[in-house]
Amino acid sequence: MRTYEPIPIPFKQKLKEFRTRFLPVVVFLISGIAVFFLWSDKVSSPGMIGKAVAGQAEIRSPGSGILINFHHRPFERVFEGQLIGQVFPGDSLLLEARIMEARAEIDRIEQSLDVVSGEQRTRINLEELRIDLVRTRINLAETVLRKNLSEAELIRLRELRNRELIAEQEFERAETAFNLLLLQEEELTSLIAGLEDRLDELERFSGYGTRADRDPVLAAIRVQEQRIEVLRAEMAPIPVYASINGIISNVTANNGEYVTAGTPLTYIDAPAADYVVGYVRQPISVEPYQGMKVQVTTRRPGRNSFISEVIELGGQMQLIDPQLQRPGVFSESGIPVKVSLAESGEISLIPGEIVDIYFVR
């Protein structure tokens, strides 16, 4: 029987057969394996979606008045305890009325000295010197009030001048008036120091300092001195301090603006996240507990992750933050879970950053 040699199959024909019979199977298997790993590592639904949370401070006005020396703007860094502004008491009419009342009372006490003409002249000189001291303090208090008002007006005019809304002469007049009041304050302060030295010397010389508590005139003068000290304290600007280290995110008041007590002035955000807050949605398939291990994964390129634990749990279901809602869902609740960042290592989360949280079984 004649044998025939098999006809050789061209390589192109073999390659065509491989592409049609075997290659689809190989591609399907490779695609399935790739989809499995990508789904489990990149696309699988996390146990929770969380957000990095940092401290935020709302700075409010400690009193009612005119906001002065407040020149901060967003993105400016401030430090805890830093003086960021002052509130000058705005009720200047009431303060002036109380100053006038104290001045009238001192005038009445001075007129009563004429009745005691039989007393020793040294005692009268002592009382008159103390009256001069109180009257000078009243003048100083009035000068300080006018100076503070002039300073607030000068700050307002400086901003208007920088925006070319007023003439340079108007600003110079306000600046001159402020400098004159500042000089007057220095002179009155120096005069008060001199009167106090003379008064101390006269009390030591005459011995009336030990009997001041039994002298009704000196007692009345001391009452007025205390009233003046109270007025000076009330006229002093109230300081506004930063409560945390951070960056100013929003400013809600302007320098020279009248604010009431409790009015928000600015908001300060801490630059680093303190913890992560996530929400376990319904239906709850895994019930979290304190100390439960979780994996926190960022949404940055590379999907960096670290192992952490649950440190606190919410007491009841709460509405989920709108940023963490699923697409198309407007109102969804869940159990709030606080996750520690103590073991984040070199991964530094930005406050407000969205992360995925997986339960570690």
Coordinates of C-alpha atoms in Angstrom, one line a residue:
M1 CA 0.0 0.0 0.0
R2 CA 1.3 3.4 -0.9
T3 CA 2.0 5.7 1.9
Y4 CA 1.7 9.4 1.5
E5 CA 3.6 12.0 3.3
P6 CA 1.4 14.6 5.2
I7 CA 1.1 17.8 3.4
P8 CA 3.0 20.4 5.4
I9 CA 0.8 23.1 6.9
P10 CA 2.1 26.6 6.4
F11 CA 3.0 28.5 9.6
K12 CA 0.5 31.3 8.7
Q13 CA -2.2 28.6 8.7
K14 CA -1.1 27.3 12.2
L15 CA -1.0 30.9 13.5
K16 CA -4.5 31.5 12.2
E17 CA -5.8 28.3 13.9
F18 CA -4.2 29.4 17.2
R19 CA -5.8 32.8 17.0
T20 CA -9.2 31.4 16.4
R21 CA -9.2 28.4 18.8
F22 CA -6.8 29.0 21.7
L23 CA -6.1 32.7 21.9
P24 CA -9.7 33.7 23.0
V25 CA -9.5 31.2 25.8
V26 CA -6.1 32.5 27.0
V27 CA -7.3 36.2 26.8
F28 CA -10.5 35.3 28.7
L29 CA -8.5 33.6 31.5
I30 CA -6.0 36.5 31.8
S31 CA -8.8 39.1 31.8
G32 CA -10.7 37.2 34.5
I33 CA -7.7 37.0 36.7
A34 CA -6.9 40.7 36.2
V35 CA -10.6 41.7 36.9
F36 CA -10.5 39.6 40.1
F37 CA -7.4 41.2 41.5
L38 CA -8.5 44.7 40.4
W39 CA -11.9 44.3 41.9
S40 CA -10.6 43.0 45.2
D41 CA -7.9 45.6 45.5
K42 CA -9.2 48.7 43.8
V43 CA -12.9 48.6 43.1
S44 CA -14.4 46.5 45.9
S45 CA -16.9 48.3 48.1
P46 CA -15.3 49.5 51.4
G47 CA -16.8 48.8 54.7
M48 CA -17.1 52.6 55.3
I49 CA -16.3 55.8 53.6
G50 CA -14.7 58.2 56.0
K51 CA -13.3 61.8 56.2
A52 CA -10.2 63.1 57.9
V53 CA -11.3 65.6 60.6
A54 CA -9.2 68.4 62.1
G55 CA -9.8 70.9 64.8
Q56 CA -11.6 74.1 64.0
A57 CA -12.0 77.2 66.2
E58 CA -14.7 79.8 65.8
I59 CA -13.4 83.1 67.2
R60 CA -16.2 85.3 68.5
S61 CA -16.3 88.9 69.8
P62 CA -15.8 89.0 73.6
G63 CA -17.9 92.2 73.9
S64 CA -19.8 94.9 72.0
G65 CA -17.8 97.7 70.4
I66 CA -15.7 98.7 67.4
L67 CA -13.3 96.0 66.1
I68 CA -9.8 97.5 65.8
N69 CA -6.3 96.2 64.9
F70 CA -8.0 93.3 63.0
H71 CA -6.1 92.9 59.8
H72 CA -6.0 89.1 59.2
R73 CA -7.1 87.5 56.0
P74 CA -7.8 83.9 54.8
F75 CA -4.8 81.6 54.4
E76 CA -2.9 83.4 57.1
R77 CA -1.3 81.3 59.7
V78 CA -1.8 82.2 63.4
F79 CA -0.7 80.6 66.7
E80 CA -2.5 79.8 69.9
G81 CA -2.5 82.8 72.2
Q82 CA -1.7 85.3 69.5
L83 CA -3.4 88.7 69.7
I84 CA -5.4 89.0 66.5
G85 CA -7.5 92.0 67.3
Q86 CA -9.2 94.2 69.9
V87 CA -12.8 95.3 70.6
F88 CA -13.1 98.9 71.7
P89 CA -16.2 99.5 73.8
G90 CA -18.5 101.4 71.5
D91 CA -20.8 103.1 74.0
S92 CA -18.7 106.2 74.3
L93 CA -21.7 108.4 75.3
L94 CA -22.3 106.3 78.4
L95 CA -18.6 106.4 79.4
E96 CA -18.5 110.2 78.9
A97 CA -21.6 110.6 81.1
R98 CA -20.0 108.6 83.9
I99 CA -16.8 110.6 83.6
M100 CA -18.8 113.8 83.9
E101 CA -20.6 112.4 86.9
A102 CA -17.3 111.6 88.6
R103 CA -16.0 115.1 87.8
A104 CA -19.2 116.7 89.3
E105 CA -18.8 114.7 92.4
I106 CA -15.2 115.8 92.8
D107 CA -16.3 119.4 92.4
R108 CA -18.9 119.0 95.1
I109 CA -16.3 117.5 97.5
E110 CA -13.9 120.4 96.7
Q111 CA -16.6 123.0 97.6
S112 CA -17.3 121.2 100.9
L113 CA -13.7 122.0 102.0
D114 CA -14.6 125.7 102.4
V115 CA -16.9 124.8 105.3
V116 CA -14.1 123.2 107.4
S117 CA -12.0 126.4 107.5
G118 CA -11.2 125.7 111.2
E119 CA -9.3 122.5 110.4
Q120 CA -5.6 122.4 110.1
R121 CA -4.3 123.8 106.9
T122 CA -2.1 120.7 106.3
R123 CA -5.2 118.5 106.2
I124 CA -6.9 120.8 103.8
N125 CA -3.8 120.8 101.5
L126 CA -3.8 117.0 101.6
E127 CA -7.4 116.8 100.6
E128 CA -7.0 119.4 97.9
L129 CA -4.0 117.5 96.5
R130 CA -5.9 114.3 96.4
I131 CA -8.8 116.0 94.7
D132 CA -6.3 117.4 92.1
L133 CA -5.1 113.8 91.6
V134 CA -8.6 112.4 91.1
R135 CA -9.4 115.3 88.7
T136 CA -6.3 114.6 86.7
R137 CA -7.2 110.9 86.5
I138 CA -10.6 111.9 85.3
N139 CA -9.0 114.0 82.6
L140 CA -6.7 111.1 81.7
A141 CA -9.7 108.8 81.4
E142 CA -11.5 111.2 79.2
T143 CA -8.3 111.6 77.1
V144 CA -7.9 107.9 76.7
L145 CA -11.5 107.6 75.6
R146 CA -11.0 110.3 73.0
K147 CA -7.7 108.8 71.9
N148 CA -9.2 105.3 71.4
L149 CA -12.1 106.8 69.3
S150 CA -9.6 108.8 67.3
E151 CA -7.4 105.7 66.7
A152 CA -10.4 103.8 65.4
E153 CA -11.3 106.7 63.1
L154 CA -7.7 106.9 62.0
I155 CA -7.6 103.2 61.1
R156 CA -10.9 103.6 59.1
L157 CA -9.5 106.7 57.3
R158 CA -6.2 104.9 56.5
E159 CA -8.1 102.1 54.7
L160 CA -10.1 104.7 52.8
R161 CA -7.0 106.6 51.8
N162 CA -5.3 103.4 50.6
R163 CA -8.3 102.9 48.3
E164 CA -8.1 106.6 47.3
L165 CA -11.6 107.4 48.6
I166 CA -10.6 110.4 50.7
A167 CA -8.2 113.3 50.3
E168 CA -4.8 113.1 51.9
Q169 CA -5.5 116.3 53.9
E170 CA -8.4 114.6 55.7
F171 CA -6.2 111.7 56.8
E172 CA -3.5 114.1 58.0
R173 CA -5.9 116.0 60.1
A174 CA -7.1 112.8 61.8
E175 CA -3.5 111.7 62.3
T176 CA -2.6 115.1 63.9
A177 CA -5.5 114.9 66.2
F178 CA -4.5 111.4 67.3
N179 CA -0.9 112.4 67.9
L180 CA -2.1 115.4 70.0
L181 CA -4.2 113.1 72.2
L182 CA -1.4 110.7 72.5
L183 CA 0.9 113.5 73.7
Q184 CA -1.8 114.7 76.1
E185 CA -2.1 111.2 77.5
E186 CA 1.7 111.0 78.2
E187 CA 1.7 114.4 79.9
L188 CA -1.3 113.5 82.1
T189 CA 0.3 110.2 83.0
S190 CA 3.5 112.1 84.0
L191 CA 1.5 114.6 86.0
I192 CA -0.3 111.9 87.9
A193 CA 3.0 110.2 88.8
G194 CA 4.2 113.6 90.2
L195 CA 1.1 114.2 92.2
E196 CA 1.2 110.7 93.7
D197 CA 4.8 111.3 94.8
R198 CA 3.9 114.6 96.4
L199 CA 0.8 113.1 98.1
D200 CA 2.9 110.2 99.5
E201 CA 5.5 112.7 100.8
L202 CA 2.8 114.9 102.4
E203 CA 1.1 111.9 104.1
R204 CA 4.3 110.7 105.5
F205 CA 5.2 114.2 106.8
S206 CA 1.8 115.0 108.3
G207 CA 0.8 111.5 109.5
Y208 CA -2.7 111.8 108.1
G209 CA -2.2 108.7 106.0
T210 CA -2.9 106.6 109.0
R211 CA -6.2 108.4 109.7
A212 CA -7.5 108.4 106.1
D213 CA -10.0 105.7 106.9
R214 CA -11.6 107.9 109.6
D215 CA -11.7 111.0 107.4
P216 CA -15.1 111.2 105.6
V217 CA -13.7 113.6 102.9
L218 CA -10.7 111.4 102.1
A219 CA -13.0 108.4 102.1
A220 CA -15.3 110.1 99.6
I221 CA -12.2 110.9 97.5
R222 CA -11.1 107.3 97.6
V223 CA -14.5 106.2 96.4
Q224 CA -14.2 108.5 93.3
E225 CA -10.6 107.2 92.7
Q226 CA -12.0 103.6 92.6
R227 CA -14.8 104.7 90.2
I228 CA -12.2 106.2 87.9
E229 CA -10.2 103.0 87.9
V230 CA -13.3 101.1 87.0
L231 CA -14.0 103.5 84.1
R232 CA -10.4 103.1 82.9
A233 CA -10.8 99.4 82.9
E234 CA -14.1 99.6 81.0
M235 CA -12.5 101.9 78.4
A236 CA -9.6 99.6 77.7
P237 CA -9.9 97.6 74.5
I238 CA -10.9 94.0 74.9
P239 CA -8.2 91.7 73.4
V240 CA -9.1 88.9 71.0
Y241 CA -6.8 85.9 71.0
A242 CA -6.4 82.9 68.7
S243 CA -7.5 79.7 70.5
I244 CA -5.6 77.2 68.4
N245 CA -2.6 76.9 66.0
G246 CA -3.9 76.9 62.5
I247 CA -4.8 78.8 59.3
I248 CA -7.6 81.3 58.9
S249 CA -10.2 79.8 56.6
N250 CA -12.8 82.6 56.7
V251 CA -13.2 86.1 58.0
T252 CA -16.7 87.4 58.8
A253 CA -15.9 90.8 60.2
N254 CA -13.9 93.8 59.1
N255 CA -11.6 96.2 60.9
G256 CA -13.5 99.3 62.2
E257 CA -16.8 97.5 62.1
Y258 CA -19.2 97.6 65.1
V259 CA -19.7 94.1 66.5
T260 CA -21.9 92.8 69.3
A261 CA -20.9 90.3 71.9
G262 CA -20.8 86.8 70.5
T263 CA -20.5 87.9 66.8
P264 CA -18.3 85.5 64.8
L265 CA -15.1 87.2 63.7
T266 CA -13.1 84.5 62.0
Y267 CA -12.6 80.7 61.7
I268 CA -9.3 78.9 62.3
D269 CA -8.6 75.4 60.9
A270 CA -5.9 73.1 62.2
P271 CA -3.4 72.2 59.5
A272 CA -3.3 68.4 60.4
A273 CA -6.0 65.9 60.8
D274 CA -6.7 64.5 64.3
Y275 CA -8.8 61.4 63.4
V276 CA -11.1 59.9 60.8
V277 CA -14.9 59.7 61.0
G278 CA -16.8 57.1 59.0
Y279 CA -20.4 55.8 59.0
V280 CA -21.6 52.2 58.9
R281 CA -24.6 52.3 56.7
Q282 CA -27.7 50.2 56.8
P283 CA -28.2 47.2 56.5
I284 CA -25.4 46.7 59.0
S285 CA -23.6 43.5 58.0
V286 CA -20.7 44.0 60.4
E287 CA -21.2 45.6 63.8
P288 CA -18.2 47.7 64.8
Y289 CA -16.8 47.7 68.3
Q290 CA -14.2 49.7 70.2
G291 CA -10.7 48.3 69.4
M292 CA -11.8 46.7 66.1
K293 CA -9.0 46.7 63.5
V294 CA -9.6 48.5 60.2
Q295 CA -7.6 49.3 57.1
V296 CA -7.6 53.0 56.1
T297 CA -6.9 53.4 52.3
T298 CA -6.4 56.8 50.7
R299 CA -7.8 57.6 47.2
R300 CA -4.4 59.0 46.0
P301 CA -2.4 57.5 43.2
G302 CA -1.0 54.3 44.7
R303 CA -3.8 53.8 47.2
N304 CA -1.6 54.0 50.3
S305 CA -3.1 52.3 53.3
F306 CA -2.4 51.6 57.0
I307 CA -3.9 49.5 59.7
S308 CA -5.7 51.4 62.5
E309 CA -8.4 50.7 65.0
V310 CA -11.8 52.0 66.1
I311 CA -11.4 54.2 69.2
E312 CA -15.0 55.5 69.7
L313 CA -18.5 54.7 68.5
G314 CA -21.5 56.9 68.2
G315 CA -24.4 56.3 70.5
Q316 CA -27.1 56.4 67.8
M317 CA -27.7 56.6 64.1
Q318 CA -26.9 60.0 62.6
L319 CA -27.3 61.6 59.3
I320 CA -24.2 61.0 57.2
D321 CA -22.1 64.0 56.0
P322 CA -23.3 65.1 52.5
Q323 CA -19.8 64.6 51.2
L324 CA -20.0 60.9 52.2
Q325 CA -23.4 60.2 50.7
R326 CA -23.7 57.7 47.9
P327 CA -24.6 59.1 44.4
G328 CA -28.3 59.7 44.1
V329 CA -28.9 59.5 47.9
F330 CA -29.8 62.7 49.7
S331 CA -30.6 61.5 53.2
E332 CA -28.9 58.5 54.7
S333 CA -28.0 57.6 58.3
G334 CA -25.4 55.4 59.8
I335 CA -23.4 54.7 63.0
P336 CA -20.6 57.2 63.4
V337 CA -17.2 55.5 64.0
K338 CA -14.0 57.4 65.1
V339 CA -10.8 55.9 63.7
S340 CA -7.4 56.7 65.2
L341 CA -4.5 58.1 63.1
A342 CA -1.8 57.3 65.7
E343 CA -0.6 54.4 63.5
S344 CA -0.7 56.2 60.1
G345 CA 3.1 56.3 59.9
E346 CA 4.4 58.5 57.1
I347 CA 0.9 58.8 55.6
S348 CA -0.4 62.3 56.4
L349 CA -4.0 62.9 55.7
I350 CA -5.2 66.4 54.7
P351 CA -8.2 67.6 56.8
G352 CA -11.3 66.9 54.8
E353 CA -9.7 64.2 52.7
I354 CA -12.0 61.3 51.8
V355 CA -10.7 57.8 52.6
D356 CA -12.0 54.2 52.3
I357 CA -12.2 52.1 55.5
Y358 CA -12.2 48.3 55.4
F359 CA -12.9 46.0 58.3
V360 CA -10.0 43.6 59.0
R361 CA -11.4 40.1 59.8

